[in-house]
Coordinates of C-alpha atoms and ligand atoms in Angstrom, one line a residue:
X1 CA -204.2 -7.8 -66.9
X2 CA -202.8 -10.6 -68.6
X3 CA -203.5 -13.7 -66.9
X4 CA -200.9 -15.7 -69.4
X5 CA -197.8 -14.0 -68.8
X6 CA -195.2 -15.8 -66.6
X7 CA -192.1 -13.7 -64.5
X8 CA -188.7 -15.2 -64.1
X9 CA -187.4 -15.6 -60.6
X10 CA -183.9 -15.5 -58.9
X11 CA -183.6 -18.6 -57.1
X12 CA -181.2 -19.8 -54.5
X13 CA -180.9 -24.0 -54.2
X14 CA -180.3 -24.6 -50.5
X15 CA -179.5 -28.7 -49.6
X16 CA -181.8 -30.3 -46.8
X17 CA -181.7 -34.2 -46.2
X18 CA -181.9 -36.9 -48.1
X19 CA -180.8 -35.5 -51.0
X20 CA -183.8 -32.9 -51.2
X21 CA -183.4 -29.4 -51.7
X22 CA -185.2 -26.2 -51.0
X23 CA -185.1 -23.5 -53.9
X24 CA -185.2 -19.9 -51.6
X25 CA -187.1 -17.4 -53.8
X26 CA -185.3 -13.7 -53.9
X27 CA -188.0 -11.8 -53.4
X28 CA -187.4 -7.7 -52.4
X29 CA -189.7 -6.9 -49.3
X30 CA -191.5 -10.5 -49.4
X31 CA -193.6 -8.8 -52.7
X32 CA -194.5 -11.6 -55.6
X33 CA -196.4 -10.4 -58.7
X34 CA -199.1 -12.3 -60.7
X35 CA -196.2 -13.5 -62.9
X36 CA -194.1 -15.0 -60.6
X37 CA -196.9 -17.0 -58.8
X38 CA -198.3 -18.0 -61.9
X39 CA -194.6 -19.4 -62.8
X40 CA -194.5 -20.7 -59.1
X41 CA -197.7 -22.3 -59.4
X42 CA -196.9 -23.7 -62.5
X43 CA -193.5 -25.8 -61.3
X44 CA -195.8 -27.1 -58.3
X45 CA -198.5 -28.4 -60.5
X46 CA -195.5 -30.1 -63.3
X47 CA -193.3 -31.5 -60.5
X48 CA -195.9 -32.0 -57.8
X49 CA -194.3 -30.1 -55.3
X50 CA -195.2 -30.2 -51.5
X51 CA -195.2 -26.9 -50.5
X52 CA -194.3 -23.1 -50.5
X53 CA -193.2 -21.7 -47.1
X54 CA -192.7 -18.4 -46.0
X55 CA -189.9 -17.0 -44.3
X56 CA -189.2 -14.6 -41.6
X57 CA -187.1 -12.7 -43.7
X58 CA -189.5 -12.4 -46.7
X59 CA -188.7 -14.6 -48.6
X60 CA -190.3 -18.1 -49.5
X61 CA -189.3 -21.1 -50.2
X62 CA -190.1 -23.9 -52.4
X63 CA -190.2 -27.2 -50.7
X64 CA -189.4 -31.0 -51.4
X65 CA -186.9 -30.6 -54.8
X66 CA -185.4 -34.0 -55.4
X67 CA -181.9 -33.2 -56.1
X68 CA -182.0 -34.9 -59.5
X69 CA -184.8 -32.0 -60.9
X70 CA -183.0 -29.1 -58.7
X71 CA -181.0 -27.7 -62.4
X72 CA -184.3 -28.3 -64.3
X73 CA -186.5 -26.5 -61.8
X74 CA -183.8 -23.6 -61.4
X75 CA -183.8 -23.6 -65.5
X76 CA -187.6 -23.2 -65.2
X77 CA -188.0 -20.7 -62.6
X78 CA -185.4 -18.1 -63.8
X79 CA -181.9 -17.2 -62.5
X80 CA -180.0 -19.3 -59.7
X81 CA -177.6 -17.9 -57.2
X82 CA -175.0 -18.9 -54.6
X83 CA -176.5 -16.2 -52.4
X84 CA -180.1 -14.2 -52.5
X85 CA -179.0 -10.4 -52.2
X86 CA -179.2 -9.0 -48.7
X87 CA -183.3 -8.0 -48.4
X88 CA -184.5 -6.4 -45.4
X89 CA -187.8 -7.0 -43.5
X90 CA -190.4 -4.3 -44.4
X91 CA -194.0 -4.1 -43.3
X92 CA -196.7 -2.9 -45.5
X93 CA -196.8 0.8 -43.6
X94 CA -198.5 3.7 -44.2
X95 CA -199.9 3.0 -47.7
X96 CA -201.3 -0.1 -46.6
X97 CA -202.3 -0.4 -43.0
X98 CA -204.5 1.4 -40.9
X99 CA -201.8 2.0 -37.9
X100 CA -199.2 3.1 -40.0
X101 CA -197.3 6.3 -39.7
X102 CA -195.0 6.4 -42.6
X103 CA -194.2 5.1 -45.9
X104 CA -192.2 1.8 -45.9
X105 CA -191.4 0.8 -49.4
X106 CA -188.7 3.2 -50.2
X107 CA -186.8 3.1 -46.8
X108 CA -186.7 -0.4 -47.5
X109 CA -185.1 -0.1 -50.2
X110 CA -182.5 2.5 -49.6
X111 CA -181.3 0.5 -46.6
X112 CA -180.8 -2.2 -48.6
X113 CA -178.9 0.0 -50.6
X114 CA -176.7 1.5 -48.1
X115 CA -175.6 -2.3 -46.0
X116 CA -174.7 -2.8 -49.7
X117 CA -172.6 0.0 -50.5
X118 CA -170.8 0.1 -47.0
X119 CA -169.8 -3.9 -46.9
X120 CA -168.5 -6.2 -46.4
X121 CA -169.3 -7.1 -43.0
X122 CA -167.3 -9.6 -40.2
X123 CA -171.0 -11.6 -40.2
X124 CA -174.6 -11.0 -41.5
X125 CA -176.8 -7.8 -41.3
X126 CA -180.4 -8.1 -41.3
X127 CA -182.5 -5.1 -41.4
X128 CA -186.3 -4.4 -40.9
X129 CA -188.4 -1.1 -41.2
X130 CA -191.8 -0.9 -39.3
X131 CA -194.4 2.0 -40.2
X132 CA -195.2 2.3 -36.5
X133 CA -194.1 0.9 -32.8
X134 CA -196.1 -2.6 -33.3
X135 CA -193.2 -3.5 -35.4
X136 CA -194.3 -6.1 -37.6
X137 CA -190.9 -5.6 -39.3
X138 CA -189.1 -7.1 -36.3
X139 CA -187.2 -3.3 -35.9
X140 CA -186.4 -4.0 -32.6
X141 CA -184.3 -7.1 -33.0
X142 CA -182.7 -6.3 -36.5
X143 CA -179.7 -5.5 -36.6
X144 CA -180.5 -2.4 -38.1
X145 CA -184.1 -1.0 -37.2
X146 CA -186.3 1.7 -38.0
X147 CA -189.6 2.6 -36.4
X148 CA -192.1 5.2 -37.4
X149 CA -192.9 7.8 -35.3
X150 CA -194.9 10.9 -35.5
X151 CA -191.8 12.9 -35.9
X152 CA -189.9 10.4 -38.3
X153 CA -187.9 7.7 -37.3
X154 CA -186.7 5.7 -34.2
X155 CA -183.2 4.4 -35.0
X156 CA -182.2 1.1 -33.4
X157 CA -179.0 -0.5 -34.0
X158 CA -177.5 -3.8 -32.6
X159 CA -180.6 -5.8 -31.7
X160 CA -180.5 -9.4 -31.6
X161 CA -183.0 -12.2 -31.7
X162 CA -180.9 -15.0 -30.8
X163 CA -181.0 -16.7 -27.4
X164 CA -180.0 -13.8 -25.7
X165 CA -182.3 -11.6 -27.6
X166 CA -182.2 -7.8 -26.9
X167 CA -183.5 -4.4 -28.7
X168 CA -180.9 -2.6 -30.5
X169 CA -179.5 0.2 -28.9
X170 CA -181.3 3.7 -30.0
X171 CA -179.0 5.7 -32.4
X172 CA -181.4 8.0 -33.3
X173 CA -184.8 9.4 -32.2
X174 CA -187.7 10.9 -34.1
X175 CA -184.9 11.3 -36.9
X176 CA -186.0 12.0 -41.2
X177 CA -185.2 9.2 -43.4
X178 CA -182.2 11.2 -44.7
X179 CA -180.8 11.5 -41.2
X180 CA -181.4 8.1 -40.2
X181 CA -179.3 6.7 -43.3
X182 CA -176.4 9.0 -42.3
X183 CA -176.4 7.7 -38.6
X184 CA -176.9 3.8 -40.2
X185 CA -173.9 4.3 -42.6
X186 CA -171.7 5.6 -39.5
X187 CA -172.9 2.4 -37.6
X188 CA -172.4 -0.2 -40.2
X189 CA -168.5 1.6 -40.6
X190 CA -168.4 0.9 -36.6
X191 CA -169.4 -2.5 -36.8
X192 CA -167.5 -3.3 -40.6
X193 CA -164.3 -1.6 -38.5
X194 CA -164.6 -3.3 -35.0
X195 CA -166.5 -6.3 -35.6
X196 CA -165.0 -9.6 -35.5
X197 CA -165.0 -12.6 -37.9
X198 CA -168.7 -13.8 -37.4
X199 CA -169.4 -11.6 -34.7
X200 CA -173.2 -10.3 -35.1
X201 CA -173.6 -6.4 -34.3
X202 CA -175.3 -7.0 -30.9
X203 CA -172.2 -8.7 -29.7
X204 CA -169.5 -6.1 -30.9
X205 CA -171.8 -3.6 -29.2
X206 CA -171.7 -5.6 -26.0
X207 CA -168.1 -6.4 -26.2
X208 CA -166.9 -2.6 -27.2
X209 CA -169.9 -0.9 -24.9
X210 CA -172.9 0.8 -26.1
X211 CA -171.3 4.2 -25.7
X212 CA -168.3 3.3 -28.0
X213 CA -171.3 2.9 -31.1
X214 CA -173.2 6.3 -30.0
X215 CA -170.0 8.1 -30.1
X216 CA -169.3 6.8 -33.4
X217 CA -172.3 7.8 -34.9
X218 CA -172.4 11.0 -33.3
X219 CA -169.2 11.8 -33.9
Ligands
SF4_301 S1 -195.7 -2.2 -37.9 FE1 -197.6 -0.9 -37.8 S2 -197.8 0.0 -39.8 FE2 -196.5 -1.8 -40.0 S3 -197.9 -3.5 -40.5 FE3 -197.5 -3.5 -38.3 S4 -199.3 -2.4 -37.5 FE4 -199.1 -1.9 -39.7

């Protein structure tokens, strides 16, 4: 390996107080390689940097940018955006832990894919993929969530981690990756069709009943 090489980053300024800013890193799946933390590493060191903070979603971010460095820092790091791409919050699964059940990685991905293709959305859609029921991806309260099961995949849809936090409601049970992607797309239709201007998916599902989504998807 070579231990010189650096990797650019996609980098997303976000303004805190007193005129200091965080840079979000757009990581896929909360994955960094050699490359990017050796650039990382490298920015902390030349502009003495506090900290890097993880975040729920994956990503991380770089802490305690004085706003008069925030272009030069973006320059150094890689590309900046308005927005990081949608990401989705995948555990390690199968391939890497000892309780998994299935493969992550590629699910991941595809969902990420498919709130994509089927947008835009009256509000945000997070997403998160667990290899088995301890769901370290947060399935449960994603708005979209998959959970490995012997059989395949638990479907949840809906769930919310706000104050009135709830599971999403179960679109699909013991399901292949294939048909769980048919029975999202149909769900993210129902929300994109019947959701209101910044209303989350939990509380279009409350407000149009939880049979109004499962005959959509079923349909
Ligand atoms: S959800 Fe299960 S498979 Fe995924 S990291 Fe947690 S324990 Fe491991």
């Amino acid at each position: 390996m070579n231990n010189t090489i650096t990797e650019s980053l996609t980098v997303m300024p976000i303004a805190r107080k007193d005129d200091i800013y965080v840079l979000r890193l757009c990581l896929n799946q909360g994955l960094m390689t050699p490359g990017m933390l050796r650039r990382v590493l490298e920015v902390i060191e030349k502009y003495n940097l506090p900290s890097l903070r993880a975040t729920t979603g994956q990503r991380m971010n770089l802490e305690g940018i004085p706003a008069g460095k925030l272009d030069e820092i973006c320059d150094f790091l890689g590309t900046r955006v308005e927005k990081c791409a949608p990401g989705a919050t995948v555990c390690p699964g199968k391939g890497t832990c000892r309780l998994g059940i299935q493969e992550t990685t590629d699910l991941g991905n595809a969902i990420v894919e498919l709130v994509k293709q089927n947008g835009p959305y009256p509000y945000k859609v997070k997403s998160g993929v667990s290899g088995c029921k301890m769901s370290c991806g947060l399935s449960y309260v994603r708005d979209i969530g998959l959970v490995a099961t012997a059989k395949g995949w638990n479907v949840f849809f809906g769930g919310c981690a706000l104050q009135n936090a709830a599971p999403g409601v179960l679109i699909g049970e013991h399901v292949s990756s294939d048909n769980a992607l048919a029975l999202l797309q149909k769900a993210l239709v129902f929300y994109r069709e019947n959701g209101e201007k910044r209303e989350r998916t939990a509380a279009t599902v409350t407000r149009l009943g939880k049979q109004a989504l499962l005959d959509a998807v079923n349909a």
